[in-house]
């Protein structure tokens, strides 16, 4: 009966693992809903801001901010890499890093050296192994990221851009398609890629206080911050839904494993009983 | 019915207020502004302070913003509120902090007490205190 006991402890340990993954799945499901709400509520801000910026850009064409300048030849590019702080969320982070490595290779082939700003511990850990120049980092944003925590790292990147040390800044993060699908994506942050809109039907302009330039500067910085914030929040929603899916499949796998082991256990028990009976019968026959 | 203007107060972390108003007051960079319906298009930075929205019933609602942008069109007021206290030196400090963290984490060193860091924290605390004081005065 030694085999049966071993199998029983194995089943017990898998059952407790299943309980843990089941609990994590439920926690992730409830967090996911909140993260999705947060994602939706951050949209109006940046949409409104883009509206105002595109109006300003058209109203004062003589002033071009460096963030809106025409593209420079790429010698050095910056990546803001948004990752999760915790693991156990399937291939979410590794898919993103794989996508990023491909992009970096392309940029290197074109003669552009990369520099990074990492958000989240996973990205930081990745660049520690992968190597690469990390200009700024921020970790442990928690489930409710705040824009305050992002201001510093973003400023480092924007300052580098304005000083001419970076020729473009990209943001690498996961896009939330639906609960089952998250897509790693790399988007250009600066120079701002704005779609050229048709001429204004009625020519009008704002009264600026103190002046157009100051207002535009303030708006652009905030706009970029809000884009990064959105990416962070979206990545959070991706993390939770990826974790939910990963934990669900882990629970299912544990269930399959348990039923298989249960079968093996039952067979072993049956065999032991049969053996015992045959021993008793043969013993009785001997007497 | 009194003339009204639509007011949206949004921050990066979510919508704060949306509705009709007969009058909106805000602390713009060059002084307090009052915006009535059909105000001409206007855009300004906001200083930390109160945004008051007077609705059709004549009730006033107060919102504290720690800075941001005010955009006015004849039938629409949008307050793009900052969620953080912003100032050039505080932003600078945050940037330095992010850099320092990156360097530290790559070098694998443990953080040591730094005079500069303490100074930054002090500056932050003072700025926050000032904002709170302002808010208290306004409410009081």
Coordinates of C-alpha atoms in Angstrom, one line a residue:
Chain A
X1 CA 0.0 0.0 0.0
X2 CA 3.1 2.3 -0.1
X3 CA 2.1 3.6 -3.6
X4 CA -1.4 4.4 -2.5
X5 CA -0.2 6.6 0.4
X6 CA 2.2 8.5 -1.9
X7 CA -0.5 9.1 -4.4
X8 CA -2.9 10.4 -1.7
X9 CA -0.4 13.0 -0.5
X10 CA 0.2 14.0 -4.0
X11 CA -3.5 14.5 -4.6
X12 CA -3.7 16.6 -1.4
X13 CA -0.9 18.8 -2.5
X14 CA -2.4 19.4 -5.9
X15 CA -5.7 20.1 -4.4
X16 CA -4.2 22.8 -2.2
X17 CA -2.4 24.3 -5.3
X18 CA -5.7 24.3 -7.1
X19 CA -7.3 26.2 -4.2
X20 CA -4.6 28.8 -4.5
X21 CA -4.9 29.2 -8.2
X22 CA -8.7 29.3 -8.0
X23 CA -8.5 32.1 -5.4
X24 CA -6.0 34.0 -7.5
X25 CA -8.3 33.6 -10.5
X26 CA -11.2 35.1 -8.6
X27 CA -9.1 38.0 -7.2
X28 CA -7.8 38.7 -10.7
X29 CA -11.4 38.7 -12.1
X30 CA -12.6 41.3 -9.6
X31 CA -9.4 43.4 -10.0
X32 CA -9.8 43.2 -13.8
X33 CA -13.2 44.9 -13.7
X34 CA -11.8 47.8 -11.7
X35 CA -8.8 48.1 -13.9
X36 CA -11.1 48.2 -17.0
X37 CA -13.2 50.9 -15.4
X38 CA -10.0 52.9 -14.7
X39 CA -8.9 52.5 -18.3
X40 CA -12.2 53.9 -19.5
X41 CA -12.2 56.8 -17.1
X42 CA -8.8 58.0 -18.2
X43 CA -9.8 58.4 -21.8
X44 CA -11.8 61.6 -21.8
X45 CA -8.9 63.6 -20.3
X46 CA -6.4 62.8 -23.1
X47 CA -9.1 63.0 -25.8
X48 CA -10.1 66.4 -24.7
X49 CA -6.4 67.4 -24.5
X50 CA -5.7 66.1 -28.0
X51 CA -8.6 68.2 -29.3
X52 CA -7.2 71.4 -27.7
X53 CA -3.6 70.6 -28.8
X54 CA -4.6 70.1 -32.4
X55 CA -6.6 73.3 -32.3
X56 CA -3.7 75.2 -30.9
X57 CA -1.3 73.7 -33.4
X58 CA -3.5 74.9 -36.2
X59 CA -4.3 78.3 -34.7
X60 CA -0.6 79.2 -34.0
X61 CA 1.3 77.6 -36.9
X62 CA 4.3 79.9 -36.4
X63 CA 5.2 78.2 -33.1
X64 CA 6.3 74.6 -33.3
X65 CA 7.1 72.9 -30.1
X66 CA 10.0 70.5 -30.3
X67 CA 7.7 67.6 -29.4
X68 CA 5.8 68.4 -32.6
X69 CA 8.8 68.9 -34.8
X70 CA 9.5 67.0 -37.9
X71 CA 11.2 63.8 -37.4
X72 CA 15.0 63.8 -37.0
X73 CA 17.2 61.1 -38.3
X74 CA 17.3 58.4 -35.6
X75 CA 20.6 58.0 -33.8
X76 CA 19.3 57.2 -30.4
X77 CA 15.8 56.1 -29.5
X78 CA 14.2 55.9 -26.1
X79 CA 11.7 53.2 -25.0
X80 CA 9.3 53.5 -22.1
X81 CA 8.6 49.9 -21.3
X82 CA 5.5 49.2 -19.3
X83 CA 5.4 45.9 -17.5
X84 CA 3.7 44.3 -14.5
X85 CA 5.2 44.2 -11.0
X86 CA 4.3 40.6 -10.4
X87 CA 4.5 37.4 -12.4
X88 CA 2.0 34.5 -12.8
X89 CA 0.2 36.3 -15.6
X90 CA 1.0 33.9 -18.5
X91 CA 3.2 35.1 -21.3
X92 CA 2.1 38.8 -20.9
X93 CA 5.5 40.3 -20.1
X94 CA 7.6 37.9 -22.1
X95 CA 5.5 38.5 -25.2
X96 CA 6.1 42.2 -24.8
X97 CA 9.8 41.8 -24.3
X98 CA 10.0 39.5 -27.4
X99 CA 8.2 42.1 -29.5
X100 CA 10.5 44.8 -28.1
X101 CA 13.7 42.8 -28.8
X102 CA 12.6 42.5 -32.5
X103 CA 12.0 46.2 -32.6
X104 CA 15.3 47.0 -31.1
X105 CA 17.1 44.8 -33.6
X106 CA 15.4 46.6 -36.4
X107 CA 16.4 50.0 -34.9
X108 CA 20.0 48.8 -34.4
X109 CA 20.2 47.7 -38.0
X110 CA 19.1 51.2 -39.0
X111 CA 21.9 52.6 -36.8
X112 CA 19.9 53.7 -33.8
X113 CA 21.0 52.9 -30.2
X114 CA 18.3 52.2 -27.7
X115 CA 17.9 53.6 -24.2
X116 CA 15.2 52.6 -21.7
X117 CA 12.8 53.8 -19.1
X118 CA 11.3 50.9 -17.2
X119 CA 8.0 50.8 -15.4
X120 CA 7.4 47.7 -13.3
X121 CA 9.8 45.2 -11.8
X122 CA 9.6 42.8 -14.6
X123 CA 10.9 45.2 -17.2
X124 CA 13.7 46.2 -14.8
X125 CA 14.7 42.6 -14.2
X126 CA 14.6 42.0 -17.9
X127 CA 17.0 44.8 -18.7
X128 CA 19.3 43.7 -15.9
X129 CA 19.7 40.4 -17.7
X130 CA 19.4 41.7 -21.3
X131 CA 21.7 44.6 -20.7
X132 CA 20.9 48.1 -22.0
X133 CA 21.0 51.6 -20.7
X134 CA 18.2 52.3 -18.3
X135 CA 17.8 56.0 -17.8
X136 CA 15.0 55.9 -15.3
X137 CA 12.7 53.4 -13.6
X138 CA 9.7 53.2 -11.4
X139 CA 8.3 50.1 -9.7
X140 CA 5.5 49.1 -7.4
X141 CA 2.8 51.3 -8.7
X142 CA 0.2 49.0 -7.3
X143 CA -3.3 48.3 -8.5
X144 CA -4.1 52.0 -8.6
X145 CA -1.3 53.8 -10.4
X146 CA -1.0 57.5 -9.8
X147 CA 0.3 60.0 -12.3
X148 CA 2.6 61.5 -9.6
X149 CA 4.7 58.4 -9.7
X150 CA 5.1 58.7 -13.5
X151 CA 6.0 62.4 -13.7
X152 CA 9.7 61.9 -12.8
X153 CA 10.6 59.1 -15.3
X154 CA 8.7 60.7 -18.1
X155 CA 10.5 64.0 -17.5
X156 CA 13.8 62.2 -17.7
X157 CA 12.9 60.9 -21.1
X158 CA 11.4 64.2 -22.3
X159 CA 14.4 66.2 -21.1
X160 CA 16.7 63.8 -22.9
X161 CA 14.6 64.3 -26.0
X162 CA 14.7 68.1 -25.8
X163 CA 18.5 68.0 -25.1
X164 CA 18.9 66.1 -28.4
X165 CA 20.1 62.9 -26.6
X166 CA 17.1 61.0 -27.9
X167 CA 15.6 61.4 -31.3
X168 CA 12.4 59.7 -30.7
X169 CA 10.6 58.1 -27.7
X170 CA 8.4 55.0 -28.0
X171 CA 6.2 53.3 -25.5
X172 CA 6.0 49.6 -25.4
X173 CA 3.0 48.1 -23.6
X174 CA 0.2 45.6 -23.9
X175 CA -3.0 46.6 -25.5
X176 CA -6.2 45.3 -24.1
X177 CA -8.2 43.8 -26.9
X178 CA -10.5 41.7 -24.8
X179 CA -10.3 39.4 -21.7
X180 CA -8.7 36.6 -23.7
X181 CA -6.4 38.7 -26.0
X182 CA -3.7 41.2 -25.1
X183 CA -1.5 42.5 -27.8
X184 CA 2.0 43.8 -27.2
X185 CA 2.4 47.1 -29.1
X186 CA 5.1 49.7 -29.6
X187 CA 3.9 53.2 -30.3
X188 CA 5.6 56.5 -31.0
X189 CA 5.2 59.0 -28.3
X190 CA 7.4 61.9 -29.4
X191 CA 7.6 63.5 -31.9
X192 CA 3.8 63.5 -31.6
X193 CA 2.1 61.9 -34.5
X194 CA -1.0 63.9 -35.0
X195 CA -3.3 63.3 -38.0
X196 CA -3.5 66.4 -40.1
X197 CA -7.0 67.6 -40.0
X198 CA -9.0 69.7 -42.5
X199 CA -8.9 73.5 -42.2
X200 CA -11.1 75.0 -39.6
X201 CA -14.5 75.9 -41.0
X202 CA -14.6 79.1 -38.9
X203 CA -11.4 80.8 -38.0
X204 CA -11.4 81.5 -34.3
X205 CA -8.8 81.4 -31.6
X206 CA -8.5 81.4 -27.9
X207 CA -7.6 84.2 -25.6
X208 CA -4.4 82.9 -24.1
X209 CA -3.3 83.4 -20.6
X210 CA -0.4 84.1 -20.3
X211 CA 0.5 83.2 -23.9
X212 CA 0.1 80.5 -26.5
X213 CA 3.6 79.1 -26.0
X214 CA 3.3 78.6 -22.3
X215 CA -0.1 77.0 -22.6
X216 CA 1.0 74.7 -25.4
X217 CA 4.1 73.6 -23.4
X218 CA 2.0 72.8 -20.4
X219 CA -0.5 70.9 -22.5
X220 CA 2.0 68.8 -24.4
X221 CA 3.8 67.6 -21.3
X222 CA 0.5 66.7 -19.7
X223 CA -0.7 65.0 -22.8
X224 CA 2.3 62.8 -23.0
X225 CA 2.0 62.0 -19.3
X226 CA -1.6 61.1 -19.8
X227 CA -0.7 58.8 -22.7
X228 CA 1.9 57.0 -20.5
X229 CA -0.6 56.8 -17.7
X230 CA -3.2 55.3 -20.0
X231 CA -0.7 52.7 -21.1
X232 CA 0.1 51.9 -17.5
X233 CA -3.5 51.5 -16.6
X234 CA -4.3 49.5 -19.8
X235 CA -1.3 47.3 -19.0
X236 CA -2.8 46.8 -15.5
X237 CA -6.1 45.6 -17.0
X238 CA -4.1 43.3 -19.3
X239 CA -2.1 41.9 -16.4
X240 CA -5.3 41.1 -14.4
X241 CA -7.1 39.5 -17.3
X242 CA -3.9 37.5 -18.4
X243 CA -3.6 36.3 -14.8
X244 CA -7.2 35.3 -14.7
X245 CA -6.9 33.3 -17.8
X246 CA -3.6 31.8 -16.7
X247 CA -4.9 30.9 -13.3
X248 CA -8.1 29.4 -14.8
X249 CA -6.1 27.1 -17.0
X250 CA -3.8 26.2 -14.1
X251 CA -6.9 25.3 -12.0
X252 CA -8.3 23.2 -14.9
X253 CA -5.0 21.4 -15.3
X254 CA -4.8 20.7 -11.6
X255 CA -8.4 19.3 -11.9
X256 CA -7.3 17.0 -14.7
X257 CA -4.2 15.9 -12.8
X258 CA -6.3 15.1 -9.7
X259 CA -8.8 13.0 -11.7
X260 CA -6.0 11.1 -13.3
X261 CA -4.2 10.5 -10.0
X262 CA -7.5 9.5 -8.4
X263 CA -7.9 6.8 -11.1
X264 CA -4.4 5.5 -10.4
X265 CA -5.1 5.6 -6.7
X266 CA -8.4 3.6 -7.0
X267 CA -6.7 1.0 -9.2
X268 CA -3.9 0.6 -6.7
X269 CA -6.4 0.3 -3.9
X270 CA -8.4 -2.3 -5.8
X271 CA -5.2 -4.2 -6.6
X272 CA -4.3 -4.3 -2.9
X273 CA -7.7 -5.5 -1.9
X274 CA -7.7 -8.2 -4.5
X275 CA -4.3 -9.3 -3.4
X276 CA -5.4 -9.5 0.2
X277 CA -8.5 -11.5 -0.6
X278 CA -6.5 -14.0 -2.7
X279 CA -4.0 -14.3 0.1
X280 CA -6.8 -15.0 2.6
X281 CA -8.5 -17.5 0.3
X282 CA -5.2 -19.3 -0.4
X283 CA -4.4 -19.4 3.3
X284 CA -7.9 -20.9 4.1
X285 CA -7.4 -23.5 1.3
X286 CA -4.0 -24.4 2.9
X287 CA -5.7 -25.1 6.2
Chain B
X1 CA -34.7 79.3 -17.7
X2 CA -31.4 80.8 -17.0
X3 CA -28.7 80.5 -19.6
X4 CA -26.4 77.7 -18.8
X5 CA -23.0 76.4 -19.9
X6 CA -21.8 72.8 -19.8
X7 CA -18.9 72.1 -17.4
X8 CA -16.6 69.1 -17.5
X9 CA -14.0 68.7 -14.9
X10 CA -11.7 65.8 -15.8
X11 CA -8.4 64.5 -14.5
X12 CA -6.1 61.9 -15.9
X13 CA -7.4 59.4 -13.4
X14 CA -11.1 60.0 -14.1
X15 CA -14.0 62.3 -14.6
X16 CA -14.7 64.5 -11.6
X17 CA -17.8 66.5 -12.5
X18 CA -20.0 67.0 -15.5
X19 CA -23.1 69.1 -15.7
X20 CA -24.7 72.5 -16.5
X21 CA -23.9 75.7 -14.7
X22 CA -24.9 79.3 -14.8
X23 CA -21.5 80.5 -13.6
X24 CA -18.0 79.0 -13.1
X25 CA -15.2 80.5 -11.1
X26 CA -11.6 79.3 -11.2
X27 CA -8.2 80.5 -10.1
X28 CA -6.4 81.2 -13.4
X29 CA -2.7 82.0 -13.5
X30 CA -3.2 85.7 -13.7
X31 CA -6.0 85.9 -11.2
X32 CA -9.5 84.6 -10.5
X33 CA -11.8 84.3 -13.5
X34 CA -15.6 84.1 -13.6
X35 CA -17.1 82.4 -16.6
X36 CA -20.6 83.1 -17.7
X37 CA -22.4 81.3 -20.5
X38 CA -21.3 82.4 -24.0
X39 CA -17.9 83.5 -22.7
X40 CA -15.5 83.9 -25.5
X41 CA -13.0 81.1 -26.2
X42 CA -10.3 81.3 -23.6
X43 CA -7.5 79.1 -22.4
X44 CA -5.3 79.4 -19.3
X45 CA -3.3 77.5 -16.8
X46 CA -4.8 77.1 -13.4
X47 CA -3.2 77.7 -10.1
X48 CA -3.8 75.4 -7.2
X49 CA -7.2 76.4 -5.8
X50 CA -10.9 76.2 -5.9
X51 CA -13.1 75.7 -8.9
X52 CA -16.6 76.8 -8.0
X53 CA -19.6 75.7 -10.2
X54 CA -22.9 77.5 -9.7
X55 CA -25.8 75.4 -10.9
X56 CA -29.3 76.5 -12.0
X57 CA -30.7 76.2 -8.5
X58 CA -28.1 78.7 -7.4
X59 CA -26.2 76.2 -5.4
X60 CA -22.4 76.3 -5.5
X61 CA -20.2 73.2 -5.7
X62 CA -16.6 73.4 -4.8
X63 CA -13.8 71.4 -6.3
X64 CA -10.2 71.7 -5.3
X65 CA -7.7 71.3 -8.1
X66 CA -4.0 71.3 -7.6
X67 CA -3.4 73.1 -10.9
X68 CA -4.2 72.2 -14.5
X69 CA -5.7 73.8 -17.6
X70 CA -8.9 75.7 -18.2
X71 CA -10.4 75.7 -21.6
X72 CA -13.5 77.8 -22.4
X73 CA -15.7 77.8 -25.4
X74 CA -19.0 79.6 -25.6
X75 CA -21.0 76.7 -24.5
X76 CA -18.5 74.5 -22.8
X77 CA -16.0 74.8 -20.0
X78 CA -13.4 72.1 -19.6
X79 CA -11.1 71.9 -16.6
X80 CA -8.2 69.6 -17.2
X81 CA -7.2 69.0 -13.6
X82 CA -3.8 67.8 -12.4
X83 CA -3.9 65.1 -9.8
X84 CA -0.5 66.0 -8.5
X85 CA 1.0 69.1 -7.2
X86 CA 3.1 70.5 -9.9
X87 CA 6.0 72.8 -9.9
X88 CA 9.1 73.0 -11.9
X89 CA 11.5 72.1 -9.0
X90 CA 9.2 69.3 -7.8
X91 CA 9.1 67.8 -11.3
X92 CA 12.9 68.1 -11.5
X93 CA 13.2 66.3 -8.1
X94 CA 10.9 63.5 -9.3
X95 CA 13.0 63.2 -12.5
X96 CA 16.2 63.0 -10.4
X97 CA 14.6 60.4 -8.2
X98 CA 13.7 58.2 -11.1
X99 CA 17.2 58.5 -12.4
X100 CA 18.7 57.7 -9.1
X101 CA 16.5 54.6 -8.7
X102 CA 17.6 53.4 -12.1
X103 CA 21.2 53.8 -11.3
X104 CA 20.9 52.2 -7.9
X105 CA 18.9 49.2 -9.1
X106 CA 21.5 48.6 -11.9
X107 CA 24.4 48.9 -9.6
X108 CA 22.6 46.8 -7.0
X109 CA 23.5 49.1 -4.2
X110 CA 21.3 49.7 -1.2
X111 CA 19.9 53.2 -0.7
X112 CA 21.8 55.4 1.6
X113 CA 20.6 58.5 3.3
X114 CA 21.2 61.4 1.0
X115 CA 21.0 65.0 1.8
X116 CA 19.6 65.9 -1.6
X117 CA 16.8 63.4 -1.3
X118 CA 15.9 64.7 2.2
X119 CA 15.7 68.2 0.8
X120 CA 13.5 67.1 -2.0
X121 CA 11.1 65.4 0.4
X122 CA 11.1 68.5 2.5
X123 CA 10.3 70.7 -0.5
X124 CA 7.4 68.4 -1.5
X125 CA 6.0 68.4 2.0
X126 CA 6.1 72.2 2.2
X127 CA 4.4 72.5 -1.2
X128 CA 1.6 70.2 -0.1
X129 CA 1.2 72.0 3.2
X130 CA 0.9 75.3 1.3
X131 CA -1.8 73.9 -0.9
X132 CA -3.7 72.6 2.1
X133 CA -3.4 75.9 3.8
X134 CA -4.8 77.7 0.8
X135 CA -7.7 75.3 0.6
X136 CA -8.5 75.9 4.2
X137 CA -8.4 79.7 3.8
X138 CA -10.7 79.4 0.8
X139 CA -13.2 77.2 2.6
X140 CA -13.0 79.3 5.8

